[in-house]
XYZ file of C-alpha atoms in Angstrom:
597
model
C -5.977 -2.088 25.735
C -2.921 -4.087 24.928
C -4.347 -6.570 28.074
C -7.133 -6.779 27.174
C -8.820 -9.790 25.900
C -12.700 -10.268 25.301
C -14.169 -13.362 23.958
C -17.209 -15.595 24.252
C -18.150 -19.029 24.105
C -20.169 -20.430 21.860
C -21.553 -24.414 22.321
C -24.841 -26.609 22.105
C -26.778 -27.300 24.815
C -24.636 -29.638 27.158
C -21.762 -29.754 25.399
C -20.093 -28.116 28.841
C -19.884 -24.800 28.295
C -20.563 -23.639 32.057
C -18.747 -26.256 33.293
C -15.425 -24.995 31.783
C -16.298 -21.749 32.164
C -16.274 -23.233 35.865
C -12.683 -24.911 35.050
C -11.868 -21.171 33.856
C -12.891 -18.932 37.391
C -10.948 -21.108 39.418
C -7.764 -20.993 37.496
C -7.864 -17.064 37.254
C -8.695 -17.361 40.996
C -11.635 -15.022 40.743
C -13.394 -17.599 42.641
C -12.546 -19.400 45.905
C -12.621 -22.972 46.180
C -14.795 -22.134 49.241
C -16.856 -19.842 47.330
C -17.232 -22.750 43.808
C -20.374 -24.564 42.982
C -21.345 -25.857 40.064
C -22.505 -23.529 37.073
C -21.221 -20.148 38.813
C -22.379 -18.220 36.291
C -26.397 -19.771 35.733
C -27.687 -18.209 39.229
C -31.299 -19.157 38.275
C -32.831 -22.684 39.727
C -34.056 -23.166 36.898
C -31.103 -23.009 34.550
C -29.370 -25.326 37.077
C -32.328 -28.554 36.870
C -32.589 -28.276 33.484
C -28.621 -27.404 32.429
C -29.413 -24.512 30.200
C -27.982 -20.784 29.956
C -31.179 -19.138 30.131
C -29.806 -15.509 30.444
C -26.057 -14.295 29.669
C -23.445 -13.193 32.528
C -20.074 -11.521 32.049
C -17.446 -11.949 33.726
C -14.302 -9.719 34.254
C -10.899 -12.748 35.258
C -7.563 -11.460 36.031
C -4.213 -13.922 34.341
C -0.556 -13.411 34.614
C 1.224 -14.660 31.558
C 5.170 -14.329 31.111
C 5.624 -11.852 33.919
C 2.670 -9.933 32.311
C -0.865 -9.297 33.919
C -3.922 -9.768 31.406
C -7.032 -8.462 31.752
C -10.132 -11.727 30.031
C -13.525 -10.653 30.060
C -16.170 -13.376 29.483
C -19.612 -13.172 28.134
C -21.012 -15.633 28.595
C -23.962 -16.860 26.194
C -26.746 -18.563 26.043
C -27.369 -21.430 23.898
C -30.994 -21.808 22.629
C -32.144 -20.964 19.209
C -35.024 -19.081 21.177
C -32.394 -16.573 22.431
C -30.197 -15.841 19.091
C -30.525 -12.454 19.218
C -28.881 -12.103 22.072
C -25.983 -14.093 21.702
C -25.915 -11.712 18.447
C -25.141 -9.000 20.676
C -23.338 -11.040 22.876
C -20.661 -12.031 19.840
C -20.554 -8.357 18.572
C -18.918 -7.098 21.955
C -16.152 -9.814 21.785
C -12.394 -10.373 19.065
C -12.500 -14.064 19.629
C -14.611 -17.216 20.671
C -14.397 -20.580 21.972
C -16.163 -22.679 20.207
C -16.787 -25.734 22.419
C -17.530 -29.105 20.508
C -18.585 -32.434 22.496
C -16.132 -34.936 22.114
C -18.151 -37.480 22.323
C -21.092 -36.187 19.799
C -19.420 -33.872 17.384
C -20.843 -30.648 15.708
C -24.850 -29.965 16.643
C -27.244 -27.529 14.771
C -26.754 -24.950 17.212
C -22.738 -24.723 17.424
C -22.846 -24.416 13.715
C -25.648 -21.273 13.114
C -23.905 -19.608 16.128
C -20.220 -20.094 14.863
C -21.434 -18.300 11.163
C -22.802 -15.574 13.562
C -19.342 -15.239 15.089
C -17.312 -15.723 11.467
C -19.686 -12.449 10.359
C -18.106 -10.731 13.477
C -14.955 -11.610 12.083
C -14.765 -13.129 15.624
C -10.820 -15.374 15.890
C -12.144 -18.751 16.241
C -10.497 -21.640 19.140
C -11.527 -24.760 18.744
C -12.270 -26.846 22.016
C -13.151 -30.473 22.096
C -14.591 -30.681 25.405
C -15.303 -33.842 27.568
C -12.421 -35.772 26.164
C -12.169 -38.042 30.127
C -15.813 -39.575 28.443
C -15.161 -43.225 27.595
C -17.616 -42.392 24.743
C -15.193 -39.859 23.242
C -13.461 -40.043 19.420
C -11.225 -37.518 19.622
C -10.621 -38.323 15.622
C -13.517 -38.299 14.301
C -15.097 -35.015 15.629
C -11.477 -33.397 15.714
C -12.465 -34.780 11.231
C -15.512 -32.718 11.836
C -14.031 -29.103 13.278
C -11.458 -29.203 10.661
C -14.018 -29.640 7.836
C -16.148 -26.827 9.234
C -14.007 -24.156 10.229
C -10.524 -24.657 8.249
C -8.106 -24.910 11.084
C -4.994 -26.765 12.115
C -5.076 -30.110 14.264
C -2.990 -28.377 16.270
C -4.834 -25.963 16.596
C -7.111 -28.038 18.014
C -7.589 -28.022 21.932
C -8.465 -31.202 23.763
C -9.918 -29.963 27.444
C -12.281 -31.685 30.310
C -13.940 -29.189 32.097
C -14.552 -31.502 34.987
C -10.865 -32.986 35.227
C -9.544 -29.542 33.863
C -7.413 -31.156 32.053
C -6.259 -27.965 29.291
C -7.914 -24.911 31.333
C -3.778 -23.974 30.464
C -3.472 -24.150 27.460
C -6.929 -22.470 26.934
C -5.856 -19.252 28.846
C -2.392 -19.446 27.249
C -4.628 -19.286 23.896
C -6.620 -16.235 25.210
C -3.875 -14.517 25.547
C -1.582 -15.570 22.147
C -4.452 -15.878 19.451
C -7.088 -13.355 20.488
C -6.749 -10.059 19.604
C -6.338 -6.797 21.979
C -9.702 -4.426 21.205
C -9.210 -1.822 19.354
C -10.544 2.013 19.509
C -9.612 5.918 20.282
C -9.859 5.923 23.985
C -10.292 10.460 22.995
C -13.078 9.811 20.621
C -16.476 10.380 22.325
C -18.392 7.611 23.954
C -19.976 4.458 22.236
C -20.632 1.740 24.219
C -22.865 -0.859 23.315
C -25.424 -2.563 25.556
C -25.735 -6.946 25.139
C -27.493 -6.803 28.057
C -29.644 -5.913 31.185
C -30.846 -7.067 34.662
C -33.087 -6.254 37.546
C -32.117 -5.413 41.323
C -34.735 -4.409 43.064
C -33.290 -2.298 45.342
C -30.737 -0.502 42.359
C -32.976 -0.683 39.255
C -31.679 -1.727 36.132
C -28.021 -2.673 35.838
C -27.274 -2.104 32.182
C -24.184 -3.859 30.916
C -22.138 -3.357 28.311
C -19.308 -3.279 25.972
C -16.711 0.525 25.501
C -16.326 0.634 21.748
C -14.420 4.228 21.965
C -13.970 7.067 24.201
C -14.161 6.474 28.425
C -16.730 6.694 30.803
C -17.200 8.151 33.940
C -18.604 8.550 37.522
C -21.159 11.316 37.609
C -21.444 11.656 33.662
C -24.726 12.529 31.759
C -25.288 9.695 29.390
C -28.427 8.998 26.919
C -29.277 6.152 25.412
C -29.308 6.526 21.860
C -32.507 4.768 19.920
C -35.063 5.691 23.164
C -32.701 9.774 23.816
C -33.247 9.310 27.255
C -30.571 10.671 29.328
C -29.309 10.056 32.765
C -27.055 10.356 34.668
C -24.452 7.494 35.864
C -25.193 6.948 39.480
C -21.879 3.769 39.815
C -20.515 2.517 37.174
C -17.560 -0.307 37.099
C -16.249 -3.791 36.201
C -18.207 -7.177 36.448
C -16.452 -10.050 38.484
C -18.345 -12.069 41.151
C -19.857 -9.220 42.198
C -20.067 -5.449 40.950
C -16.810 -3.957 41.562
C -17.238 -0.012 41.531
C -14.917 1.802 39.942
C -13.800 6.186 39.168
C -13.914 5.275 35.056
C -13.744 2.828 32.567
C -12.249 2.559 28.842
C -11.735 2.012 25.578
C -12.300 -2.023 25.220
C -13.452 -2.782 28.783
C -16.715 -4.497 29.747
C -18.627 -3.115 32.540
C -21.946 -2.075 34.254
C -24.051 0.795 34.635
C -26.761 2.027 37.090
C -29.030 5.005 36.250
C -31.617 4.592 38.877
C -33.969 3.487 35.870
C -36.748 1.067 36.953
C -39.148 0.168 33.417
C -37.021 -2.447 31.602
C -38.193 -1.529 27.922
C -36.172 2.083 28.397
C -32.637 -0.124 28.343
C -32.341 -2.305 24.974
C -30.414 -4.951 24.795
C -28.014 -3.757 21.470
C -28.449 -0.099 22.088
C -25.817 2.381 21.693
C -24.354 4.374 25.151
C -23.203 7.486 24.319
C -22.412 11.058 26.158
C -25.388 13.766 26.253
C -22.799 17.123 25.653
C -20.553 15.137 23.290
C -22.482 12.697 21.535
C -21.237 9.710 18.816
C -22.000 10.147 15.364
C -23.559 6.959 14.988
C -25.241 3.406 16.525
C -23.533 0.528 16.561
C -24.827 -1.598 13.931
C -27.345 -4.783 13.901
C -29.320 -3.430 16.305
C -33.362 -4.450 16.445
C -36.253 -4.445 18.608
C -36.182 -8.167 19.665
C -40.271 -9.756 18.181
C -42.080 -11.983 19.652
C -42.422 -15.231 17.673
C -45.175 -17.547 19.114
C -48.411 -16.014 20.982
C -50.383 -17.655 23.605
C -52.386 -16.482 26.409
C -52.259 -16.955 30.036
C -54.593 -17.325 32.039
C -55.287 -17.308 36.266
C -57.022 -20.758 37.160
C -58.832 -19.082 39.753
C -60.288 -15.633 38.196
C -60.074 -13.744 41.408
C -55.989 -13.592 40.628
C -56.053 -11.372 37.317
C -54.729 -8.188 39.217
C -51.599 -10.616 40.750
C -50.792 -12.428 37.630
C -50.695 -8.999 36.194
C -48.434 -7.796 39.082
C -46.005 -11.182 38.484
C -45.704 -10.609 34.729
C -44.650 -6.799 35.547
C -42.356 -8.121 37.819
C -40.713 -11.323 35.643
C -41.223 -8.241 31.969
C -38.670 -6.233 34.912
C -36.030 -9.488 34.479
C -37.177 -10.139 30.932
C -37.915 -7.681 28.201
C -38.086 -10.026 25.661
C -41.594 -11.059 27.095
C -44.620 -8.983 25.630
C -48.335 -9.556 27.031
C -51.472 -7.490 27.280
C -54.640 -8.159 28.567
C -57.207 -9.571 26.693
C -60.345 -11.878 27.725
C -62.031 -15.543 26.963
C -65.564 -16.294 27.039
C -64.100 -20.034 27.964
C -61.673 -18.407 30.904
C -62.103 -15.203 31.939
C -59.698 -12.326 31.738
C -56.426 -13.024 31.401
C -53.366 -12.692 29.090
C -51.950 -12.554 25.354
C -48.157 -12.868 25.839
C -45.541 -12.735 23.107
C -42.696 -15.114 23.203
C -39.422 -15.802 21.784
C -39.898 -19.307 20.937
C -41.672 -22.154 22.653
C -38.756 -22.791 25.256
C -38.875 -19.321 26.529
C -43.142 -20.302 26.879
C -42.198 -23.080 28.672
C -39.332 -20.976 31.207
C -41.708 -17.948 31.770
C -45.071 -20.258 32.864
C -42.743 -22.215 34.966
C -41.237 -18.960 36.585
C -44.933 -18.017 37.319
C -45.439 -21.451 39.103
C -42.287 -21.338 40.971
C -41.104 -17.428 42.239
C -45.019 -15.846 42.038
C -47.043 -19.403 42.948
C -48.950 -18.420 40.102
C -51.568 -21.698 38.461
C -51.721 -20.507 35.110
C -54.201 -22.011 32.076
C -51.503 -21.414 29.093
C -53.908 -22.418 25.383
C -53.167 -23.353 22.580
C -49.896 -21.152 21.019
C -49.937 -20.019 17.749
C -47.868 -17.366 15.255
C -48.654 -14.044 14.238
C -50.405 -13.928 10.543
C -51.336 -10.975 8.112
C -54.605 -11.219 6.743
C -55.266 -9.085 3.769
C -58.531 -7.925 2.827
C -61.042 -7.616 -0.539
C -61.652 -3.881 -0.031
C -59.041 -2.402 2.026
C -54.941 -2.748 1.103
C -54.171 -2.693 4.232
C -53.316 -5.698 6.076
C -54.038 -6.703 9.067
C -52.089 -7.960 11.832
C -54.595 -11.648 13.281
C -52.641 -12.658 17.112
C -54.840 -14.515 17.804
C -57.696 -16.520 15.632
C -60.687 -14.562 17.376
C -59.375 -12.159 15.524
C -59.345 -13.409 12.162
C -62.014 -10.667 10.332
C -64.911 -12.232 8.581
C -63.655 -14.821 6.027
C -65.620 -13.463 3.222
C -64.080 -10.038 3.283
C -60.764 -11.384 3.087
C -58.631 -11.866 0.291
C -55.847 -13.972 1.076
C -53.764 -14.660 4.553
C -49.741 -14.811 4.761
C -47.936 -16.861 7.360
C -44.321 -16.316 8.790
C -41.884 -18.725 7.152
C -38.657 -20.307 8.995
C -35.454 -21.516 7.356
C -35.209 -24.735 9.431
C -31.459 -26.802 9.914
C -32.082 -30.369 11.387
C -28.417 -32.388 11.678
C -28.661 -36.174 12.138
C -27.341 -39.449 11.751
C -27.554 -40.589 8.090
C -29.924 -43.514 9.029
C -33.010 -41.362 10.551
C -32.696 -38.653 7.404
C -36.061 -40.442 5.457
C -37.849 -40.442 8.889
C -37.035 -37.026 9.409
C -37.827 -35.626 6.248
C -40.863 -37.683 6.140
C -42.220 -35.555 9.059
C -40.753 -32.160 7.414
C -42.686 -32.973 4.595
C -45.797 -33.903 6.167
C -45.437 -30.387 8.391
C -45.842 -28.697 5.005
C -41.455 -27.886 4.558
C -39.546 -27.978 1.459
C -36.741 -29.663 1.022
C -33.885 -26.424 -0.100
C -30.265 -28.438 0.638
C -29.099 -31.761 2.037
C -25.437 -31.279 2.710
C -23.076 -34.406 4.099
C -20.822 -32.734 6.688
C -18.692 -36.420 7.619
C -20.255 -39.693 6.127
C -22.851 -40.368 8.947
C -23.795 -37.063 9.737
C -25.831 -35.114 7.382
C -27.160 -31.169 7.584
C -30.740 -30.771 5.529
C -31.987 -27.423 5.306
C -35.670 -26.916 4.797
C -38.289 -24.197 4.598
C -41.158 -25.072 6.231
C -44.508 -22.615 8.221
C -43.033 -21.855 12.339
C -47.262 -22.261 13.036
C -45.953 -26.222 12.517
C -42.709 -26.194 14.922
C -45.571 -24.291 17.071
C -47.154 -27.793 18.121
C -45.386 -30.703 18.560
C -42.684 -30.537 16.156
C -39.399 -30.523 18.286
C -40.884 -33.711 20.252
C -41.143 -35.599 17.039
C -37.970 -34.764 15.427
C -36.557 -36.477 18.681
C -38.465 -39.390 18.631
C -37.909 -40.362 15.236
C -34.281 -39.674 15.562
C -33.904 -41.473 18.996
C -32.220 -38.529 20.001
C -29.783 -37.347 17.592
C -30.972 -34.790 15.843
C -30.433 -31.224 16.328
C -32.187 -28.311 15.419
C -32.510 -24.892 14.959
C -34.174 -22.022 12.532
C -34.520 -18.396 12.122
C -36.997 -16.268 9.982
C -36.924 -15.906 6.428
C -40.408 -13.261 6.229
C -44.048 -14.305 5.402
C -45.938 -16.253 2.527
C -49.070 -16.809 0.985
C -51.318 -20.165 2.513
C -54.309 -21.201 2.211
C -55.262 -21.055 6.128
C -58.741 -21.777 7.332
C -60.183 -21.176 11.408
C -61.131 -24.050 12.724
C -63.535 -23.476 15.517
C -64.679 -26.049 18.266
C -67.877 -26.101 19.904
C -68.598 -27.699 23.115
C -72.574 -28.403 23.696
C -73.065 -25.585 20.370
C -71.239 -22.956 22.468
C -68.078 -21.876 20.615
C -64.416 -22.017 22.568
C -62.629 -19.262 21.542
C -59.496 -20.542 23.109
C -59.424 -23.822 21.438
C -59.742 -22.030 18.016
C -56.476 -22.421 15.476
C -56.299 -21.269 12.181
C -54.692 -23.962 9.921
C -53.797 -25.246 6.508
C -57.168 -26.241 4.816
C -55.496 -29.731 4.179
C -55.262 -29.996 7.847
C -57.986 -28.917 9.033
C -60.445 -32.650 8.785
C -57.953 -34.389 10.378
C -57.346 -32.283 13.280
C -61.089 -31.525 14.194
C -61.947 -35.572 14.131
C -58.263 -35.873 16.048
C -59.472 -32.905 18.882
C -62.983 -33.901 18.990
C -61.329 -37.505 19.668
C -59.261 -35.817 22.469
C -61.938 -33.975 24.152
C -64.438 -36.923 24.285
C -61.763 -38.583 26.565
C -60.829 -35.806 28.475
C -64.402 -33.441 29.630
C -66.040 -35.826 32.362
C -69.071 -36.556 31.438
C -71.771 -34.626 32.820
C -76.180 -35.929 33.768
C -76.620 -34.376 30.283
C -75.216 -35.290 27.110
C -72.277 -33.252 25.550
C -71.973 -32.745 21.575
C -68.489 -31.366 20.967
C -67.868 -30.637 17.097
C -65.095 -28.989 14.727
C -66.369 -26.629 12.452
C -65.367 -24.733 9.195
C -67.563 -21.447 9.471
C -71.056 -22.547 9.429
C -69.883 -26.214 8.509
C -69.799 -28.874 10.989
C -66.408 -31.587 9.905
C -66.238 -33.489 12.389
C -68.669 -34.482 15.908
C -68.003 -36.987 19.030
C -70.861 -37.053 21.794
C -70.368 -37.362 25.369
C -72.806 -39.641 26.321
C -74.971 -38.790 29.641
C -74.637 -40.120 33.009
C -77.656 -42.216 33.166
C -79.401 -42.497 36.880
C -82.002 -45.811 36.710
C -85.379 -43.830 37.471
C -87.501 -47.139 36.685
C -85.044 -49.423 39.706
C -88.344 -49.537 42.312
C -90.985 -50.082 39.146
C -91.056 -54.023 39.579
C -93.730 -55.702 38.323
C -96.621 -53.593 36.982
C -97.567 -51.423 33.675
C -94.798 -50.806 31.199
C -96.531 -47.127 31.037
C -95.369 -46.589 34.603
C -91.832 -47.467 33.592
C -92.299 -44.972 30.136
C -93.975 -42.195 31.876
C -90.949 -42.052 34.355
C -88.272 -42.447 31.352
C -90.255 -39.336 29.822
C -90.249 -37.270 32.706
C -86.298 -38.227 33.115
C -85.695 -37.166 29.384
C -87.946 -33.556 29.447
C -85.048 -32.849 32.266
C -82.034 -33.840 30.986
C -83.344 -31.710 27.479
C -84.008 -28.178 30.313
C -80.715 -29.641 31.950
C -78.663 -29.412 28.603
C -79.979 -25.873 27.810
C -78.929 -24.081 30.964
C -75.744 -26.948 32.039
C -72.418 -25.316 31.518
C -69.186 -27.294 30.099
C -65.780 -26.851 32.855
C -63.067 -27.802 30.408
C -60.098 -29.513 32.368
C -56.526 -28.186 31.799
C -55.638 -31.357 30.403
C -57.657 -30.773 27.125
C -55.572 -27.805 26.475
C -51.977 -29.047 26.860
C -53.816 -31.879 25.390
C -54.516 -30.084 21.775
C -50.853 -29.370 21.841
C -49.736 -33.470 22.046
C -52.694 -34.210 19.769
C -50.177 -37.617 17.467
C -48.991 -39.117 20.981
């Protein structure tokens, strides 16, 4: 055990985490130069294109230092806020963390929030200044930021470059010398924490775990403590570039387990694995079921593809247990699914994977969050995931909505614009700290629903791309919310309904009506577009009818002939309006999201 080191990497998006991991794999000979490709640990096309890590990975490296062989287990973590629970479990499986900061960009919001997670778990932090080869690198300034943040010494910070390989040997030596070996009792009952799982279409679910106490042998009967289901360990081993089967995995090791499980819901990230015959006394702390934060409806473009969409969603769920969905129907869009996502990035990724991997073209409705409605007579609260589920407003006493604590780190010139944006989004300023002379950390409390729309895009534009943003939920608070309905041709379109704050309802209603007027094609009859709160219409636009010139053939003659023809046309339009259906293009649903742009 004294020669094992378990560590993870903490960094903001695009600070060179995956590239540096590639250099570590190459230097330790874990991956041959022939098999080497950029972002070796990111195996999804989407991850490579966007340059982000979506799924966390783990890999074992062998390293020889001063004549001794060491085993280094790297647990790669996603950097995005949507996946922060996965990050917290990966951090709990380690004893140390590499804190990577881009020498040209400095410290960002994501880095700070993940760093606090690591410090809570008492990890040894090794600060690394990456991208030193860039002409825009500012090593001295960024070093001061790191020293101020974690209180280390100047010589503790390792200058490195994932591209050129500078400093990789120093990093490996620091991992061996600074990170302490795992502690635990190999003779105690088995206690292992699951930090990730992947789905393999031939083998079923492969669970990745870190053993805290005890040993696991091939063929043992094991059980998951949260579900209380037991299985046989058909194959166990360690994680090299491919799975490497072993007879026994012991305390401190990071390994995998295949036990023929076919359902992703049975293996939960953060769960504890133990023996059936000799179970451990208590589960590993910190386990929680992942809760979706953002909800949206996903419908097939062609209603006949509903079953095919169900199969695609089920296959996706095998790979991604945090996706939740249930069937629902909409008057405007037919049959589809109400899906819960961890956040906006997660939603975008699921949508893109459906299109790429399963060739499914889908319509996504306006995303929203879940609310609690308290009724006047009933003491129980009703959970509202969809505006159309809201009980009759006359029976509702009050509504609570989820709030978040948001941290924005930006250059000091953009503080005013960012504050204006946050206050416009019903945010309350709670704190403002100058990290350096020109970098500010601003903390807000604001409703999650306000972020779901276009907050992130607007934050990037008012700060010219400099602001970084991170948030975490802080519970529910009472708010003055009302349901805004949209009506086309006097028919309510349930897919465009939204729960909004009373102060924003009139503006939003007007904007949506104007946008729909632009996007919905003209028909042979006049279409009124209305926004309503209950039975009160608050905004209206009219899409004019396409008219054929029926009087063209009347040259000269009596005026009554023209009137008769126009009257006949008017009757036809009236009848058409009663039976006419208005098709809403997919752009209209998407445009409602980007109202301000």
